[in-house]
C-alpha cells in the first residue's frame, strides 16, 4: 500500500514538473517569436518604430509544428501607408489582428484580417492634397484654394 502511495506521489510530482516545463518553454518560445516577428515586419510594413506583436494559442509549440497560429495581433504607431500610386498617409494607433495565420517557409498567409488605425485631419488632407477639418455629425470637410 505504501509503495502505491509513493508511486502515485511520484507520478503527480513528475506531471506537475512537466506542466511547469511546458508553460516555461511556451513562454520563452512565444517571447522569441514575437520579438523576431516585430523586427521582421517593422520596415516592410512601414512602421517608424518596432511594433508590438502578440501571438495567441497555447501551447504555442503545437501551433508552430502544424504551421497554423490562431491569431497574431500587431500594434504600433506611426505607420506610413500608401494610398494610390504615389500618395502616402501617416497612420497612428494601428491595431491589426490576423486570424488563422498559416506560416510557410517564405510566406505568411491569413484567412481574415481585422483592425483599426487613426489618421489626423492634417495627414488625411496632406495625403489628398487638400485641407481637411472636422465638420458636424462626424463628417469631414475638405477645402482647397484655387486662383481664378
PDB file of N, CA, C and O in Angstrom, residues 45-114:
ATOM      1  N   UNK A  45       6.380  46.714 -43.416  1.00  0.00           N
ATOM      2  CA  UNK A  45       5.023  47.212 -43.172  1.00  0.00           C
ATOM      3  C   UNK A  45       4.986  48.736 -43.119  1.00  0.00           C
ATOM      4  O   UNK A  45       3.927  49.332 -43.294  1.00  0.00           O
ATOM      5  N   UNK A  46       6.116  49.385 -42.858  1.00  0.00           N
ATOM      6  CA  UNK A  46       6.156  50.841 -42.844  1.00  0.00           C
ATOM      7  C   UNK A  46       6.090  51.478 -41.470  1.00  0.00           C
ATOM      8  O   UNK A  46       5.819  52.672 -41.356  1.00  0.00           O
ATOM      9  N   UNK A  47       6.336  50.705 -40.402  1.00  0.00           N
ATOM     10  CA  UNK A  47       6.316  51.269 -39.052  1.00  0.00           C
ATOM     11  C   UNK A  47       7.595  52.065 -38.798  1.00  0.00           C
ATOM     12  O   UNK A  47       8.680  51.622 -39.142  1.00  0.00           O
ATOM     13  N   UNK A  48       7.464  53.242 -38.165  1.00  0.00           N
ATOM     14  CA  UNK A  48       8.633  54.045 -37.815  1.00  0.00           C
ATOM     15  C   UNK A  48       9.414  53.383 -36.674  1.00  0.00           C
ATOM     16  O   UNK A  48      10.635  53.411 -36.661  1.00  0.00           O
ATOM     17  N   UNK A  49       8.704  52.805 -35.698  1.00  0.00           N
ATOM     18  CA  UNK A  49       9.332  52.073 -34.592  1.00  0.00           C
ATOM     19  C   UNK A  49       8.850  50.632 -34.627  1.00  0.00           C
ATOM     20  O   UNK A  49       7.833  50.318 -35.243  1.00  0.00           O
ATOM     21  N   UNK A  50       9.567  49.774 -33.913  1.00  0.00           N
ATOM     22  CA  UNK A  50       9.197  48.361 -33.873  1.00  0.00           C
ATOM     23  C   UNK A  50       7.807  48.215 -33.248  1.00  0.00           C
ATOM     24  O   UNK A  50       7.545  48.724 -32.164  1.00  0.00           O
ATOM     25  N   UNK A  51       6.884  47.517 -33.924  1.00  0.00           N
ATOM     26  CA  UNK A  51       5.540  47.330 -33.368  1.00  0.00           C
ATOM     27  C   UNK A  51       5.545  46.267 -32.268  1.00  0.00           C
ATOM     28  O   UNK A  51       6.521  45.536 -32.094  1.00  0.00           O
ATOM     29  N   UNK A  52       4.437  46.177 -31.558  1.00  0.00           N
ATOM     30  CA  UNK A  52       4.242  45.122 -30.565  1.00  0.00           C
ATOM     31  C   UNK A  52       3.488  43.990 -31.251  1.00  0.00           C
ATOM     32  O   UNK A  52       2.437  44.218 -31.852  1.00  0.00           O
ATOM     33  N   UNK A  53       4.008  42.783 -31.146  1.00  0.00           N
ATOM     34  CA  UNK A  53       3.375  41.610 -31.754  1.00  0.00           C
ATOM     35  C   UNK A  53       2.973  40.661 -30.636  1.00  0.00           C
ATOM     36  O   UNK A  53       3.780  40.344 -29.761  1.00  0.00           O
ATOM     37  N   UNK A  54       1.722  40.199 -30.668  1.00  0.00           N
ATOM     38  CA  UNK A  54       1.218  39.235 -29.694  1.00  0.00           C
ATOM     39  C   UNK A  54       0.718  38.013 -30.450  1.00  0.00           C
ATOM     40  O   UNK A  54      -0.145  38.129 -31.318  1.00  0.00           O
ATOM     41  N   UNK A  55       1.270  36.841 -30.110  1.00  0.00           N
ATOM     42  CA  UNK A  55       0.893  35.594 -30.758  1.00  0.00           C
ATOM     43  C   UNK A  55      -0.019  34.826 -29.821  1.00  0.00           C
ATOM     44  O   UNK A  55       0.327  34.601 -28.656  1.00  0.00           O
ATOM     45  N   UNK A  56      -1.194  34.422 -30.315  1.00  0.00           N
ATOM     46  CA  UNK A  56      -2.152  33.679 -29.493  1.00  0.00           C
ATOM     47  C   UNK A  56      -2.037  32.190 -29.754  1.00  0.00           C
ATOM     48  O   UNK A  56      -1.550  31.761 -30.786  1.00  0.00           O
ATOM     49  N   UNK A  57      -2.531  31.408 -28.817  1.00  0.00           N
ATOM     50  CA  UNK A  57      -2.546  29.959 -28.945  1.00  0.00           C
ATOM     51  C   UNK A  57      -1.672  29.303 -27.890  1.00  0.00           C
ATOM     52  O   UNK A  57      -0.540  29.705 -27.666  1.00  0.00           O
ATOM     53  N   UNK A  58      -2.210  28.287 -27.215  1.00  0.00           N
ATOM     54  CA  UNK A  58      -1.446  27.546 -26.208  1.00  0.00           C
ATOM     55  C   UNK A  58      -1.747  26.065 -26.366  1.00  0.00           C
ATOM     56  O   UNK A  58      -2.912  25.700 -26.510  1.00  0.00           O
ATOM     57  N   UNK A  59      -0.761  25.235 -26.361  1.00  0.00           N
ATOM     58  CA  UNK A  59       0.668  25.519 -26.338  1.00  0.00           C
ATOM     59  C   UNK A  59       1.143  25.969 -27.719  1.00  0.00           C
ATOM     60  O   UNK A  59       0.777  25.388 -28.733  1.00  0.00           O
ATOM     61  N   UNK A  60       1.961  26.992 -27.749  1.00  0.00           N
ATOM     62  CA  UNK A  60       2.406  27.584 -28.997  1.00  0.00           C
ATOM     63  C   UNK A  60       3.219  26.602 -29.839  1.00  0.00           C
ATOM     64  O   UNK A  60       3.123  26.610 -31.063  1.00  0.00           O
ATOM     65  N   UNK A  61       3.994  25.756 -29.196  1.00  0.00           N
ATOM     66  CA  UNK A  61       4.822  24.791 -29.943  1.00  0.00           C
ATOM     67  C   UNK A  61       3.960  23.920 -30.854  1.00  0.00           C
ATOM     68  O   UNK A  61       4.342  23.622 -31.986  1.00  0.00           O
ATOM     69  N   UNK A  62       2.771  23.536 -30.384  1.00  0.00           N
ATOM     70  CA  UNK A  62       1.861  22.727 -31.207  1.00  0.00           C
ATOM     71  C   UNK A  62       1.462  23.488 -32.471  1.00  0.00           C
ATOM     72  O   UNK A  62       1.510  22.950 -33.573  1.00  0.00           O
ATOM     73  N   UNK A  63       1.094  24.751 -32.323  1.00  0.00           N
ATOM     74  CA  UNK A  63       0.655  25.547 -33.470  1.00  0.00           C
ATOM     75  C   UNK A  63       1.818  25.839 -34.427  1.00  0.00           C
ATOM     76  O   UNK A  63       1.618  25.916 -35.633  1.00  0.00           O
ATOM     77  N   UNK A  64       3.018  25.991 -33.888  1.00  0.00           N
ATOM     78  CA  UNK A  64       4.192  26.185 -34.744  1.00  0.00           C
ATOM     79  C   UNK A  64       4.454  24.912 -35.542  1.00  0.00           C
ATOM     80  O   UNK A  64       4.752  24.965 -36.742  1.00  0.00           O
ATOM     81  N   UNK A  65       4.309  23.752 -34.903  1.00  0.00           N
ATOM     82  CA  UNK A  65       4.527  22.482 -35.604  1.00  0.00           C
ATOM     83  C   UNK A  65       3.528  22.262 -36.739  1.00  0.00           C
ATOM     84  O   UNK A  65       3.895  21.785 -37.807  1.00  0.00           O
ATOM     85  N   UNK A  66       2.269  22.616 -36.523  1.00  0.00           N
ATOM     86  CA  UNK A  66       1.268  22.428 -37.593  1.00  0.00           C
ATOM     87  C   UNK A  66       1.237  23.627 -38.540  1.00  0.00           C
ATOM     88  O   UNK A  66       0.482  23.640 -39.498  1.00  0.00           O
ATOM     89  N   UNK A  67       2.066  24.622 -38.271  1.00  0.00           N
ATOM     90  CA  UNK A  67       2.243  25.811 -39.103  1.00  0.00           C
ATOM     91  C   UNK A  67       0.954  26.609 -39.284  1.00  0.00           C
ATOM     92  O   UNK A  67       0.707  27.185 -40.341  1.00  0.00           O
ATOM     93  N   UNK A  68       0.132  26.659 -38.254  1.00  0.00           N
ATOM     94  CA  UNK A  68      -1.078  27.494 -38.279  1.00  0.00           C
ATOM     95  C   UNK A  68      -1.320  28.058 -36.887  1.00  0.00           C
ATOM     96  O   UNK A  68      -1.570  27.313 -35.945  1.00  0.00           O
ATOM     97  N   UNK A  69      -1.252  29.363 -36.776  1.00  0.00           N
ATOM     98  CA  UNK A  69      -1.412  30.052 -35.495  1.00  0.00           C
ATOM     99  C   UNK A  69      -2.798  30.674 -35.456  1.00  0.00           C
ATOM    100  O   UNK A  69      -3.219  31.310 -36.433  1.00  0.00           O
ATOM    101  N   UNK A  70      -3.543  30.504 -34.352  1.00  0.00           N
ATOM    102  CA  UNK A  70      -4.917  31.016 -34.291  1.00  0.00           C
ATOM    103  C   UNK A  70      -5.039  32.512 -34.582  1.00  0.00           C
ATOM    104  O   UNK A  70      -5.919  32.925 -35.326  1.00  0.00           O
ATOM    105  N   UNK A  71      -4.167  33.327 -34.001  1.00  0.00           N
ATOM    106  CA  UNK A  71      -4.251  34.770 -34.238  1.00  0.00           C
ATOM    107  C   UNK A  71      -2.928  35.439 -33.895  1.00  0.00           C
ATOM    108  O   UNK A  71      -2.224  35.014 -32.985  1.00  0.00           O
ATOM    109  N   UNK A  72      -2.627  36.500 -34.636  1.00  0.00           N
ATOM    110  CA  UNK A  72      -1.447  37.328 -34.377  1.00  0.00           C
ATOM    111  C   UNK A  72      -1.914  38.778 -34.384  1.00  0.00           C
ATOM    112  O   UNK A  72      -2.535  39.230 -35.341  1.00  0.00           O
ATOM    113  N   UNK A  73      -1.617  39.485 -33.303  1.00  0.00           N
ATOM    114  CA  UNK A  73      -2.026  40.886 -33.186  1.00  0.00           C
ATOM    115  C   UNK A  73      -0.801  41.778 -33.307  1.00  0.00           C
ATOM    116  O   UNK A  73       0.217  41.551 -32.641  1.00  0.00           O
ATOM    117  N   UNK A  74      -0.897  42.800 -34.141  1.00  0.00           N
ATOM    118  CA  UNK A  74       0.194  43.756 -34.362  1.00  0.00           C
ATOM    119  C   UNK A  74      -0.313  45.139 -33.974  1.00  0.00           C
ATOM    120  O   UNK A  74      -1.334  45.589 -34.491  1.00  0.00           O
ATOM    121  N   UNK A  75       0.409  45.791 -33.064  1.00  0.00           N
ATOM    122  CA  UNK A  75       0.040  47.132 -32.620  1.00  0.00           C
ATOM    123  C   UNK A  75       1.248  48.044 -32.736  1.00  0.00           C
ATOM    124  O   UNK A  75       2.369  47.639 -32.412  1.00  0.00           O
ATOM    125  N   UNK A  76       1.013  49.252 -33.233  1.00  0.00           N
ATOM    126  CA  UNK A  76       2.120  50.183 -33.350  1.00  0.00           C
ATOM    127  C   UNK A  76       1.637  51.576 -33.675  1.00  0.00           C
ATOM    128  O   UNK A  76       0.456  51.813 -33.892  1.00  0.00           O
ATOM    129  N   UNK A  77       2.581  52.481 -33.707  1.00  0.00           N
ATOM    130  CA  UNK A  77       2.284  53.875 -34.001  1.00  0.00           C
ATOM    131  C   UNK A  77       3.098  54.311 -35.204  1.00  0.00           C
ATOM    132  O   UNK A  77       4.108  53.701 -35.543  1.00  0.00           O
ATOM    133  N   UNK A  78       2.654  55.340 -35.843  1.00  0.00           N
ATOM    134  CA  UNK A  78       3.381  55.964 -36.941  1.00  0.00           C
ATOM    135  C   UNK A  78       3.695  54.981 -38.064  1.00  0.00           C
ATOM    136  O   UNK A  78       4.843  54.654 -38.323  1.00  0.00           O
ATOM    137  N   UNK A  79       2.638  54.538 -38.713  1.00  0.00           N
ATOM    138  CA  UNK A  79       2.749  53.649 -39.869  1.00  0.00           C
ATOM    139  C   UNK A  79       2.479  54.462 -41.121  1.00  0.00           C
ATOM    140  O   UNK A  79       1.484  55.180 -41.204  1.00  0.00           O
ATOM    141  N   UNK A  80       3.365  54.377 -42.095  1.00  0.00           N
ATOM    142  CA  UNK A  80       3.164  55.083 -43.354  1.00  0.00           C
ATOM    143  C   UNK A  80       2.503  54.124 -44.329  1.00  0.00           C
ATOM    144  O   UNK A  80       3.061  53.076 -44.646  1.00  0.00           O
ATOM    145  N   UNK A  81       1.290  54.471 -44.780  1.00  0.00           N
ATOM    146  CA  UNK A  81       0.534  53.609 -45.689  1.00  0.00           C
ATOM    147  C   UNK A  81       0.417  54.278 -47.052  1.00  0.00           C
ATOM    148  O   UNK A  81       0.206  55.489 -47.140  1.00  0.00           O
ATOM    149  N   UNK A  82       0.546  53.485 -48.086  1.00  0.00           N
ATOM    150  CA  UNK A  82       0.412  54.020 -49.440  1.00  0.00           C
ATOM    151  C   UNK A  82      -1.054  53.928 -49.856  1.00  0.00           C
ATOM    152  O   UNK A  82      -1.673  52.879 -49.762  1.00  0.00           O
ATOM    153  N   UNK A  83      -1.600  55.055 -50.308  1.00  0.00           N
ATOM    154  CA  UNK A  83      -2.984  55.117 -50.781  1.00  0.00           C
ATOM    155  C   UNK A  83      -2.973  55.731 -52.169  1.00  0.00           C
ATOM    156  O   UNK A  83      -2.982  56.918 -52.333  1.00  0.00           O
ATOM    157  N   UNK A  84      -2.955  54.898 -53.144  1.00  0.00           N
ATOM    158  CA  UNK A  84      -2.852  55.387 -54.512  1.00  0.00           C
ATOM    159  C   UNK A  84      -1.461  55.123 -55.051  1.00  0.00           C
ATOM    160  O   UNK A  84      -0.614  54.539 -54.391  1.00  0.00           O
ATOM    161  N   UNK A  85      -1.240  55.585 -56.258  1.00  0.00           N
ATOM    162  CA  UNK A  85       0.024  55.266 -56.927  1.00  0.00           C
ATOM    163  C   UNK A  85       1.235  55.950 -56.301  1.00  0.00           C
ATOM    164  O   UNK A  85       2.306  55.371 -56.230  1.00  0.00           O
ATOM    165  N   UNK A  86       1.094  57.190 -55.829  1.00  0.00           N
ATOM    166  CA  UNK A  86       2.258  57.877 -55.255  1.00  0.00           C
ATOM    167  C   UNK A  86       1.890  58.745 -54.056  1.00  0.00           C
ATOM    168  O   UNK A  86       2.523  59.748 -53.808  1.00  0.00           O
ATOM    169  N   UNK A  87       0.861  58.364 -53.327  1.00  0.00           N
ATOM    170  CA  UNK A  87       0.420  59.127 -52.173  1.00  0.00           C
ATOM    171  C   UNK A  87       0.533  58.269 -50.921  1.00  0.00           C
ATOM    172  O   UNK A  87       0.139  57.108 -50.926  1.00  0.00           O
ATOM    173  N   UNK A  88       1.084  58.839 -49.863  1.00  0.00           N
ATOM    174  CA  UNK A  88       1.178  58.124 -48.590  1.00  0.00           C
ATOM    175  C   UNK A  88       0.459  58.912 -47.507  1.00  0.00           C
ATOM    176  O   UNK A  88       0.331  60.133 -47.586  1.00  0.00           O
ATOM    177  N   UNK A  89      -0.035  58.191 -46.509  1.00  0.00           N
ATOM    178  CA  UNK A  89      -0.720  58.794 -45.370  1.00  0.00           C
ATOM    179  C   UNK A  89      -0.130  58.180 -44.111  1.00  0.00           C
ATOM    180  O   UNK A  89       0.104  56.974 -44.052  1.00  0.00           O
ATOM    181  N   UNK A  90       0.107  59.002 -43.093  1.00  0.00           N
ATOM    182  CA  UNK A  90       0.645  58.513 -41.820  1.00  0.00           C
ATOM    183  C   UNK A  90      -0.507  58.113 -40.904  1.00  0.00           C
ATOM    184  O   UNK A  90      -1.405  58.901 -40.645  1.00  0.00           O
ATOM    185  N   UNK A  91      -0.476  56.867 -40.443  1.00  0.00           N
ATOM    186  CA  UNK A  91      -1.496  56.334 -39.538  1.00  0.00           C
ATOM    187  C   UNK A  91      -0.912  56.223 -38.137  1.00  0.00           C
ATOM    188  O   UNK A  91       0.273  55.948 -37.971  1.00  0.00           O
ATOM    189  N   UNK A  92      -1.756  56.389 -37.130  1.00  0.00           N
ATOM    190  CA  UNK A  92      -1.328  56.186 -35.745  1.00  0.00           C
ATOM    191  C   UNK A  92      -2.305  55.230 -35.072  1.00  0.00           C
ATOM    192  O   UNK A  92      -3.359  54.925 -35.621  1.00  0.00           O
ATOM    193  N   UNK A  93      -1.948  54.763 -33.892  1.00  0.00           N
ATOM    194  CA  UNK A  93      -2.774  53.826 -33.114  1.00  0.00           C
ATOM    195  C   UNK A  93      -3.208  52.636 -33.964  1.00  0.00           C
ATOM    196  O   UNK A  93      -4.369  52.249 -33.972  1.00  0.00           O
ATOM    197  N   UNK A  94      -2.264  52.044 -34.675  1.00  0.00           N
ATOM    198  CA  UNK A  94      -2.548  50.905 -35.544  1.00  0.00           C
ATOM    199  C   UNK A  94      -2.725  49.660 -34.685  1.00  0.00           C
ATOM    200  O   UNK A  94      -1.897  49.354 -33.830  1.00  0.00           O
ATOM    201  N   UNK A  95      -3.823  48.940 -34.904  1.00  0.00           N
ATOM    202  CA  UNK A  95      -4.127  47.704 -34.166  1.00  0.00           C
ATOM    203  C   UNK A  95      -4.743  46.721 -35.153  1.00  0.00           C
ATOM    204  O   UNK A  95      -5.907  46.852 -35.524  1.00  0.00           O
ATOM    205  N   UNK A  96      -3.950  45.753 -35.596  1.00  0.00           N
ATOM    206  CA  UNK A  96      -4.376  44.809 -36.627  1.00  0.00           C
ATOM    207  C   UNK A  96      -4.276  43.394 -36.073  1.00  0.00           C
ATOM    208  O   UNK A  96      -3.276  43.039 -35.437  1.00  0.00           O
ATOM    209  N   UNK A  97      -5.306  42.575 -36.315  1.00  0.00           N
ATOM    210  CA  UNK A  97      -5.283  41.170 -35.908  1.00  0.00           C
ATOM    211  C   UNK A  97      -5.430  40.293 -37.138  1.00  0.00           C
ATOM    212  O   UNK A  97      -6.371  40.459 -37.914  1.00  0.00           O
ATOM    213  N   UNK A  98      -4.486  39.375 -37.303  1.00  0.00           N
ATOM    214  CA  UNK A  98      -4.542  38.393 -38.382  1.00  0.00           C
ATOM    215  C   UNK A  98      -5.083  37.099 -37.780  1.00  0.00           C
ATOM    216  O   UNK A  98      -4.566  36.629 -36.765  1.00  0.00           O
ATOM    217  N   UNK A  99      -6.106  36.532 -38.401  1.00  0.00           N
ATOM    218  CA  UNK A  99      -6.744  35.319 -37.881  1.00  0.00           C
ATOM    219  C   UNK A  99      -6.364  34.120 -38.752  1.00  0.00           C
ATOM    220  O   UNK A  99      -6.260  34.235 -39.968  1.00  0.00           O
ATOM    221  N   UNK A 100      -6.224  32.949 -38.111  1.00  0.00           N
ATOM    222  CA  UNK A 100      -5.864  31.709 -38.802  1.00  0.00           C
ATOM    223  C   UNK A 100      -4.643  31.928 -39.700  1.00  0.00           C
ATOM    224  O   UNK A 100      -4.708  31.831 -40.912  1.00  0.00           O
ATOM    225  N   UNK A 101      -3.534  32.218 -39.077  1.00  0.00           N
ATOM    226  CA  UNK A 101      -2.296  32.546 -39.779  1.00  0.00           C
ATOM    227  C   UNK A 101      -1.559  31.256 -40.150  1.00  0.00           C
ATOM    228  O   UNK A 101      -1.239  30.448 -39.282  1.00  0.00           O
ATOM    229  N   UNK A 102      -1.326  31.072 -41.442  1.00  0.00           N
ATOM    230  CA  UNK A 102      -0.580  29.908 -41.935  1.00  0.00           C
ATOM    231  C   UNK A 102       0.845  30.355 -42.238  1.00  0.00           C
ATOM    232  O   UNK A 102       1.062  31.285 -43.018  1.00  0.00           O
ATOM    233  N   UNK A 103       1.803  29.673 -41.629  1.00  0.00           N
ATOM    234  CA  UNK A 103       3.210  30.028 -41.768  1.00  0.00           C
ATOM    235  C   UNK A 103       3.885  29.015 -42.680  1.00  0.00           C
ATOM    236  O   UNK A 103       3.894  27.822 -42.403  1.00  0.00           O
ATOM    237  N   UNK A 104       4.436  29.512 -43.774  1.00  0.00           N
ATOM    238  CA  UNK A 104       5.184  28.691 -44.725  1.00  0.00           C
ATOM    239  C   UNK A 104       6.634  29.157 -44.697  1.00  0.00           C
ATOM    240  O   UNK A 104       6.929  30.218 -44.155  1.00  0.00           O
ATOM    241  N   UNK A 105       7.549  28.412 -45.310  1.00  0.00           N
ATOM    242  CA  UNK A 105       8.959  28.816 -45.253  1.00  0.00           C
ATOM    243  C   UNK A 105       9.223  30.244 -45.746  1.00  0.00           C
ATOM    244  O   UNK A 105      10.027  30.960 -45.181  1.00  0.00           O
ATOM    245  N   UNK A 106       8.540  30.702 -46.797  1.00  0.00           N
ATOM    246  CA  UNK A 106       8.814  32.040 -47.329  1.00  0.00           C
ATOM    247  C   UNK A 106       7.611  32.984 -47.280  1.00  0.00           C
ATOM    248  O   UNK A 106       7.721  34.137 -47.681  1.00  0.00           O
ATOM    249  N   UNK A 107       6.464  32.508 -46.845  1.00  0.00           N
ATOM    250  CA  UNK A 107       5.269  33.355 -46.827  1.00  0.00           C
ATOM    251  C   UNK A 107       4.479  33.163 -45.535  1.00  0.00           C
ATOM    252  O   UNK A 107       4.610  32.153 -44.856  1.00  0.00           O
ATOM    253  N   UNK A 108       3.657  34.155 -45.255  1.00  0.00           N
ATOM    254  CA  UNK A 108       2.706  34.082 -44.152  1.00  0.00           C
ATOM    255  C   UNK A 108       1.364  34.503 -44.727  1.00  0.00           C
ATOM    256  O   UNK A 108       1.248  35.556 -45.350  1.00  0.00           O
ATOM    257  N   UNK A 109       0.340  33.658 -44.552  1.00  0.00           N
ATOM    258  CA  UNK A 109      -0.988  33.950 -45.077  1.00  0.00           C
ATOM    259  C   UNK A 109      -1.992  33.953 -43.939  1.00  0.00           C
ATOM    260  O   UNK A 109      -1.831  33.235 -42.956  1.00  0.00           O
ATOM    261  N   UNK A 110      -3.043  34.751 -44.101  1.00  0.00           N
ATOM    262  CA  UNK A 110      -4.076  34.852 -43.083  1.00  0.00           C
ATOM    263  C   UNK A 110      -5.447  34.714 -43.723  1.00  0.00           C
ATOM    264  O   UNK A 110      -5.687  35.250 -44.804  1.00  0.00           O
ATOM    265  N   UNK A 111      -6.342  33.991 -43.051  1.00  0.00           N
ATOM    266  CA  UNK A 111      -7.715  33.820 -43.537  1.00  0.00           C
ATOM    267  C   UNK A 111      -8.481  35.138 -43.490  1.00  0.00           C
ATOM    268  O   UNK A 111      -9.276  35.440 -44.348  1.00  0.00           O
ATOM    269  N   UNK A 112      -8.251  35.910 -42.426  1.00  0.00           N
ATOM    270  CA  UNK A 112      -9.015  37.142 -42.216  1.00  0.00           C
ATOM    271  C   UNK A 112      -8.129  38.138 -41.475  1.00  0.00           C
ATOM    272  O   UNK A 112      -7.344  37.752 -40.619  1.00  0.00           O
ATOM    273  N   UNK A 113      -8.285  39.403 -41.797  1.00  0.00           N
ATOM    274  CA  UNK A 113      -7.558  40.465 -41.119  1.00  0.00           C
ATOM    275  C   UNK A 113      -8.572  41.507 -40.657  1.00  0.00           C
ATOM    276  O   UNK A 113      -9.448  41.906 -41.420  1.00  0.00           O
ATOM    277  N   UNK A 114      -8.458  41.925 -39.409  1.00  0.00           N
ATOM    278  CA  UNK A 114      -9.322  42.986 -38.901  1.00  0.00           C
ATOM    279  C   UNK A 114      -8.456  43.977 -38.148  1.00  0.00           C
ATOM    280  O   UNK A 114      -7.392  43.619 -37.646  1.00  0.00           O
TER     281      UNK A 114
END
